[in-house]
Amino acid sequence: MAPKKAKKKEAASSNVFSMFEQSQIQEFKEAFTIMDQNRDGFIDKNDLRDTFAALGRLNVGNDELDEMLKEASGPINFTVFLTMFGEKLKGTDPEETILNAFKIFDPEATGILKGEEIKYHLMSQADKFTEAEVNQMFTNFPLDVAGNLDYKNLCYVITHGEDKEQE
């Protein structure tokens, strides 16, 4: 029985690697290495505190750090780190689904939408966005000089985590 359990555990950890493209795994590895300040192969409370400090947030409370660490199933090595990201991203719709949602507002299939129109729809339909949420989206995905949103690039970033043009 013991060999089967070990095999099952190995299969579960290898599944997390199959969830991502090799380039994404490399990016997660780089992020993990940056966060693993003491280079022991695990991210602990001190590593998180040092990471926040490097990002300019100096007064992170122990309670907040403990809550973050509780999200992990155990000590955070790279496989656990990757699994946590996989679980967070699991709820993300496939790129095609998100594109199809935007295409409803783009019958000519131009790949762009007028910023004011998309703002109106986001704030007035279904799960209504607040103005602050729409402004945050436009901060992260700025409109072009004509006031249009490149929704194809936005969908790519949502599902792949990086700008197509930067690849």
PDB file of C-alpha atoms in Angstrom:
ATOM      1  CA  MET A   1       0.000   0.000   0.000  1.00  0.00           C
ATOM      2  CA  ALA A   2       2.728   2.479   0.862  1.00  0.00           C
ATOM      3  CA  PRO A   3       4.207   2.586  -2.668  1.00  0.00           C
ATOM      4  CA  LYS A   4       0.741   3.344  -4.092  1.00  0.00           C
ATOM      5  CA  LYS A   5       0.297   6.274  -1.717  1.00  0.00           C
ATOM      6  CA  ALA A   6       3.696   7.653  -2.647  1.00  0.00           C
ATOM      7  CA  LYS A   7       2.854   7.266  -6.322  1.00  0.00           C
ATOM      8  CA  LYS A   8      -0.482   9.032  -5.822  1.00  0.00           C
ATOM      9  CA  LYS A   9       1.216  11.923  -4.060  1.00  0.00           C
ATOM     10  CA  GLU A  10       3.783  12.198  -6.855  1.00  0.00           C
ATOM     11  CA  ALA A  11       1.015  12.259  -9.471  1.00  0.00           C
ATOM     12  CA  ALA A  12      -0.824  15.014  -7.600  1.00  0.00           C
ATOM     13  CA  SER A  13       2.261  17.204  -7.473  1.00  0.00           C
ATOM     14  CA  SER A  14       3.066  16.614 -11.130  1.00  0.00           C
ATOM     15  CA  ASN A  15      -0.493  17.624 -12.061  1.00  0.00           C
ATOM     16  CA  VAL A  16       0.146  21.125 -10.773  1.00  0.00           C
ATOM     17  CA  PHE A  17       3.018  21.446 -13.247  1.00  0.00           C
ATOM     18  CA  SER A  18       0.756  20.388 -16.103  1.00  0.00           C
ATOM     19  CA  MET A  19      -1.621  23.262 -15.298  1.00  0.00           C
ATOM     20  CA  PHE A  20       0.901  25.833 -16.526  1.00  0.00           C
ATOM     21  CA  GLU A  21       3.044  26.435 -19.576  1.00  0.00           C
ATOM     22  CA  GLN A  22       6.790  26.052 -19.065  1.00  0.00           C
ATOM     23  CA  SER A  23       7.340  29.821 -19.346  1.00  0.00           C
ATOM     24  CA  GLN A  24       4.743  30.424 -16.618  1.00  0.00           C
ATOM     25  CA  ILE A  25       6.401  27.871 -14.336  1.00  0.00           C
ATOM     26  CA  GLN A  26       9.710  29.653 -14.856  1.00  0.00           C
ATOM     27  CA  GLU A  27       8.117  32.988 -13.917  1.00  0.00           C
ATOM     28  CA  PHE A  28       6.586  31.457 -10.781  1.00  0.00           C
ATOM     29  CA  LYS A  29       9.999  29.976  -9.926  1.00  0.00           C
ATOM     30  CA  GLU A  30      11.604  33.416 -10.265  1.00  0.00           C
ATOM     31  CA  ALA A  31       8.912  34.932  -8.018  1.00  0.00           C
ATOM     32  CA  PHE A  32       9.375  32.134  -5.488  1.00  0.00           C
ATOM     33  CA  THR A  33      13.151  32.669  -5.465  1.00  0.00           C
ATOM     34  CA  ILE A  34      12.701  36.407  -4.894  1.00  0.00           C
ATOM     35  CA  MET A  35      10.336  35.751  -1.993  1.00  0.00           C
ATOM     36  CA  ASP A  36      12.513  33.025  -0.433  1.00  0.00           C
ATOM     37  CA  GLN A  37      14.773  35.657   1.115  1.00  0.00           C
ATOM     38  CA  ASN A  38      16.802  33.249   3.256  1.00  0.00           C
ATOM     39  CA  ARG A  39      17.190  30.748   0.356  1.00  0.00           C
ATOM     40  CA  ASP A  40      16.120  27.727   2.398  1.00  0.00           C
ATOM     41  CA  GLY A  41      13.634  26.480  -0.210  1.00  0.00           C
ATOM     42  CA  PHE A  42      10.576  27.541   1.811  1.00  0.00           C
ATOM     43  CA  ILE A  43       8.629  30.773   2.183  1.00  0.00           C
ATOM     44  CA  ASP A  44       8.036  31.491   5.859  1.00  0.00           C
ATOM     45  CA  LYS A  45       6.763  34.451   7.895  1.00  0.00           C
ATOM     46  CA  ASN A  46      10.134  36.237   7.822  1.00  0.00           C
ATOM     47  CA  ASP A  47      10.368  35.789   4.039  1.00  0.00           C
ATOM     48  CA  LEU A  48       6.894  37.322   3.640  1.00  0.00           C
ATOM     49  CA  ARG A  49       7.787  40.215   5.943  1.00  0.00           C
ATOM     50  CA  ASP A  50      11.019  40.855   3.991  1.00  0.00           C
ATOM     51  CA  THR A  51       9.133  40.686   0.680  1.00  0.00           C
ATOM     52  CA  PHE A  52       6.592  43.250   1.881  1.00  0.00           C
ATOM     53  CA  ALA A  53       9.441  45.465   3.115  1.00  0.00           C
ATOM     54  CA  ALA A  54      11.138  45.245  -0.292  1.00  0.00           C
ATOM     55  CA  LEU A  55       7.850  46.406  -1.829  1.00  0.00           C
ATOM     56  CA  GLY A  56       7.708  49.372   0.561  1.00  0.00           C
ATOM     57  CA  ARG A  57       5.188  48.048   3.068  1.00  0.00           C
ATOM     58  CA  LEU A  58       7.031  48.029   6.361  1.00  0.00           C
ATOM     59  CA  ASN A  59       4.373  47.555   9.053  1.00  0.00           C
ATOM     60  CA  VAL A  60       2.791  44.217   8.167  1.00  0.00           C
ATOM     61  CA  GLY A  61       1.187  42.662  11.233  1.00  0.00           C
ATOM     62  CA  ASN A  62       1.861  39.119  12.434  1.00  0.00           C
ATOM     63  CA  ASP A  63      -1.868  38.344  12.179  1.00  0.00           C
ATOM     64  CA  GLU A  64      -1.903  39.270   8.481  1.00  0.00           C
ATOM     65  CA  LEU A  65       1.184  37.160   7.791  1.00  0.00           C
ATOM     66  CA  ASP A  66      -0.270  34.223   9.756  1.00  0.00           C
ATOM     67  CA  GLU A  67      -3.497  34.429   7.728  1.00  0.00           C
ATOM     68  CA  MET A  68      -1.464  34.284   4.503  1.00  0.00           C
ATOM     69  CA  LEU A  69       0.504  31.273   5.695  1.00  0.00           C
ATOM     70  CA  LYS A  70      -2.724  29.483   6.746  1.00  0.00           C
ATOM     71  CA  GLU A  71      -3.790  29.432   3.083  1.00  0.00           C
ATOM     72  CA  ALA A  72      -1.085  26.831   2.432  1.00  0.00           C
ATOM     73  CA  SER A  73      -1.553  23.156   3.204  1.00  0.00           C
ATOM     74  CA  GLY A  74       1.821  23.084   4.984  1.00  0.00           C
ATOM     75  CA  PRO A  75       5.285  24.599   4.645  1.00  0.00           C
ATOM     76  CA  ILE A  76       5.461  26.586   1.406  1.00  0.00           C
ATOM     77  CA  ASN A  77       8.000  25.008  -0.908  1.00  0.00           C
ATOM     78  CA  PHE A  78       7.864  25.657  -4.666  1.00  0.00           C
ATOM     79  CA  THR A  79       5.332  22.897  -5.379  1.00  0.00           C
ATOM     80  CA  VAL A  80       2.969  24.203  -2.682  1.00  0.00           C
ATOM     81  CA  PHE A  81       3.510  27.757  -3.986  1.00  0.00           C
ATOM     82  CA  LEU A  82       2.612  26.652  -7.515  1.00  0.00           C
ATOM     83  CA  THR A  83      -0.384  24.672  -6.235  1.00  0.00           C
ATOM     84  CA  MET A  84      -1.670  27.755  -4.411  1.00  0.00           C
ATOM     85  CA  PHE A  85      -1.492  29.786  -7.616  1.00  0.00           C
ATOM     86  CA  GLY A  86      -3.168  26.970  -9.517  1.00  0.00           C
ATOM     87  CA  GLU A  87      -6.036  26.946  -7.025  1.00  0.00           C
ATOM     88  CA  LYS A  88      -6.399  30.738  -7.240  1.00  0.00           C
ATOM     89  CA  LEU A  89      -6.404  30.650 -11.041  1.00  0.00           C
ATOM     90  CA  LYS A  90      -8.631  27.569 -11.343  1.00  0.00           C
ATOM     91  CA  GLY A  91     -11.760  29.738 -11.290  1.00  0.00           C
ATOM     92  CA  THR A  92     -10.562  31.814 -14.233  1.00  0.00           C
ATOM     93  CA  ASP A  93     -12.581  31.190 -17.362  1.00  0.00           C
ATOM     94  CA  PRO A  94     -10.767  30.029 -20.503  1.00  0.00           C
ATOM     95  CA  GLU A  95      -9.593  32.840 -22.760  1.00  0.00           C
ATOM     96  CA  GLU A  96     -12.164  31.978 -25.428  1.00  0.00           C
ATOM     97  CA  THR A  97     -15.044  32.298 -22.941  1.00  0.00           C
ATOM     98  CA  ILE A  98     -13.910  35.743 -21.822  1.00  0.00           C
ATOM     99  CA  LEU A  99     -13.363  36.846 -25.436  1.00  0.00           C
ATOM    100  CA  ASN A 100     -16.871  35.694 -26.350  1.00  0.00           C
ATOM    101  CA  ALA A 101     -18.318  37.791 -23.527  1.00  0.00           C
ATOM    102  CA  PHE A 102     -16.597  40.901 -24.920  1.00  0.00           C
ATOM    103  CA  LYS A 103     -17.553  40.039 -28.507  1.00  0.00           C
ATOM    104  CA  ILE A 104     -21.204  40.598 -27.615  1.00  0.00           C
ATOM    105  CA  PHE A 105     -20.337  44.307 -27.516  1.00  0.00           C
ATOM    106  CA  ASP A 106     -18.139  44.107 -30.640  1.00  0.00           C
ATOM    107  CA  PRO A 107     -20.268  42.776 -33.531  1.00  0.00           C
ATOM    108  CA  GLU A 108     -17.652  43.865 -36.103  1.00  0.00           C
ATOM    109  CA  ALA A 109     -14.974  41.836 -34.245  1.00  0.00           C
ATOM    110  CA  THR A 110     -12.489  44.729 -34.145  1.00  0.00           C
ATOM    111  CA  GLY A 111     -10.945  43.615 -30.855  1.00  0.00           C
ATOM    112  CA  ILE A 112     -11.558  47.000 -29.270  1.00  0.00           C
ATOM    113  CA  LEU A 113     -14.419  48.590 -27.362  1.00  0.00           C
ATOM    114  CA  LYS A 114     -15.136  52.223 -26.562  1.00  0.00           C
ATOM    115  CA  GLY A 115     -14.009  52.826 -22.991  1.00  0.00           C
ATOM    116  CA  GLU A 116     -17.131  54.781 -22.045  1.00  0.00           C
ATOM    117  CA  GLU A 117     -19.418  52.032 -23.363  1.00  0.00           C
ATOM    118  CA  ILE A 118     -17.658  49.237 -21.513  1.00  0.00           C
ATOM    119  CA  LYS A 119     -17.652  51.389 -18.354  1.00  0.00           C
ATOM    120  CA  TYR A 120     -21.420  51.874 -18.684  1.00  0.00           C
ATOM    121  CA  HIS A 121     -22.057  48.157 -19.156  1.00  0.00           C
ATOM    122  CA  LEU A 122     -19.769  47.103 -16.306  1.00  0.00           C
ATOM    123  CA  MET A 123     -21.464  49.525 -13.929  1.00  0.00           C
ATOM    124  CA  SER A 124     -25.059  48.793 -14.959  1.00  0.00           C
ATOM    125  CA  GLN A 125     -25.314  45.063 -15.795  1.00  0.00           C
ATOM    126  CA  ALA A 126     -25.264  41.819 -13.766  1.00  0.00           C
ATOM    127  CA  ASP A 127     -22.496  41.930 -11.117  1.00  0.00           C
ATOM    128  CA  LYS A 128     -22.180  45.709 -11.207  1.00  0.00           C
ATOM    129  CA  PHE A 129     -18.703  47.168 -10.907  1.00  0.00           C
ATOM    130  CA  THR A 130     -18.160  50.290  -8.825  1.00  0.00           C
ATOM    131  CA  GLU A 131     -16.599  53.313 -10.468  1.00  0.00           C
ATOM    132  CA  ALA A 132     -13.432  52.648  -8.439  1.00  0.00           C
ATOM    133  CA  GLU A 133     -13.254  49.076  -9.819  1.00  0.00           C
ATOM    134  CA  VAL A 134     -13.680  50.300 -13.402  1.00  0.00           C
ATOM    135  CA  ASN A 135     -11.016  52.967 -12.848  1.00  0.00           C
ATOM    136  CA  GLN A 136      -8.681  50.326 -11.429  1.00  0.00           C
ATOM    137  CA  MET A 137      -9.229  48.190 -14.535  1.00  0.00           C
ATOM    138  CA  PHE A 138      -8.458  51.169 -16.777  1.00  0.00           C
ATOM    139  CA  THR A 139      -5.342  51.889 -14.698  1.00  0.00           C
ATOM    140  CA  ASN A 140      -4.137  48.318 -15.224  1.00  0.00           C
ATOM    141  CA  PHE A 141      -5.329  48.189 -18.847  1.00  0.00           C
ATOM    142  CA  PRO A 142      -5.233  51.791 -20.120  1.00  0.00           C
ATOM    143  CA  LEU A 143      -7.415  52.949 -22.970  1.00  0.00           C
ATOM    144  CA  ASP A 144      -5.663  53.946 -26.198  1.00  0.00           C
ATOM    145  CA  VAL A 145      -5.465  57.590 -27.324  1.00  0.00           C
ATOM    146  CA  ALA A 146      -8.894  57.250 -28.980  1.00  0.00           C
ATOM    147  CA  GLY A 147     -10.440  56.051 -25.687  1.00  0.00           C
ATOM    148  CA  ASN A 148     -10.721  52.392 -26.703  1.00  0.00           C
ATOM    149  CA  LEU A 149     -10.029  49.228 -24.714  1.00  0.00           C
ATOM    150  CA  ASP A 150      -8.068  46.441 -26.439  1.00  0.00           C
ATOM    151  CA  TYR A 151     -10.146  43.631 -24.971  1.00  0.00           C
ATOM    152  CA  LYS A 152      -8.250  40.875 -26.792  1.00  0.00           C
ATOM    153  CA  ASN A 153      -5.058  41.848 -24.983  1.00  0.00           C
ATOM    154  CA  LEU A 154      -6.994  42.220 -21.711  1.00  0.00           C
ATOM    155  CA  CYS A 155      -8.353  38.659 -22.082  1.00  0.00           C
ATOM    156  CA  TYR A 156      -4.875  37.350 -22.822  1.00  0.00           C
ATOM    157  CA  VAL A 157      -3.448  39.013 -19.708  1.00  0.00           C
ATOM    158  CA  ILE A 158      -6.292  37.714 -17.531  1.00  0.00           C
ATOM    159  CA  THR A 159      -5.700  34.125 -18.654  1.00  0.00           C
ATOM    160  CA  HIS A 160      -1.915  34.123 -19.182  1.00  0.00           C
ATOM    161  CA  GLY A 161      -0.709  36.798 -16.759  1.00  0.00           C
ATOM    162  CA  GLU A 162       1.417  38.754 -19.215  1.00  0.00           C
ATOM    163  CA  ASP A 163       1.081  41.177 -22.108  1.00  0.00           C
ATOM    164  CA  LYS A 164       1.160  39.538 -25.568  1.00  0.00           C
ATOM    165  CA  GLU A 165       3.430  42.288 -26.882  1.00  0.00           C
ATOM    166  CA  GLN A 166       6.035  41.600 -24.181  1.00  0.00           C
ATOM    167  CA  GLU A 167       6.556  37.963 -25.163  1.00  0.00           C
TER     168      GLU A 167
END
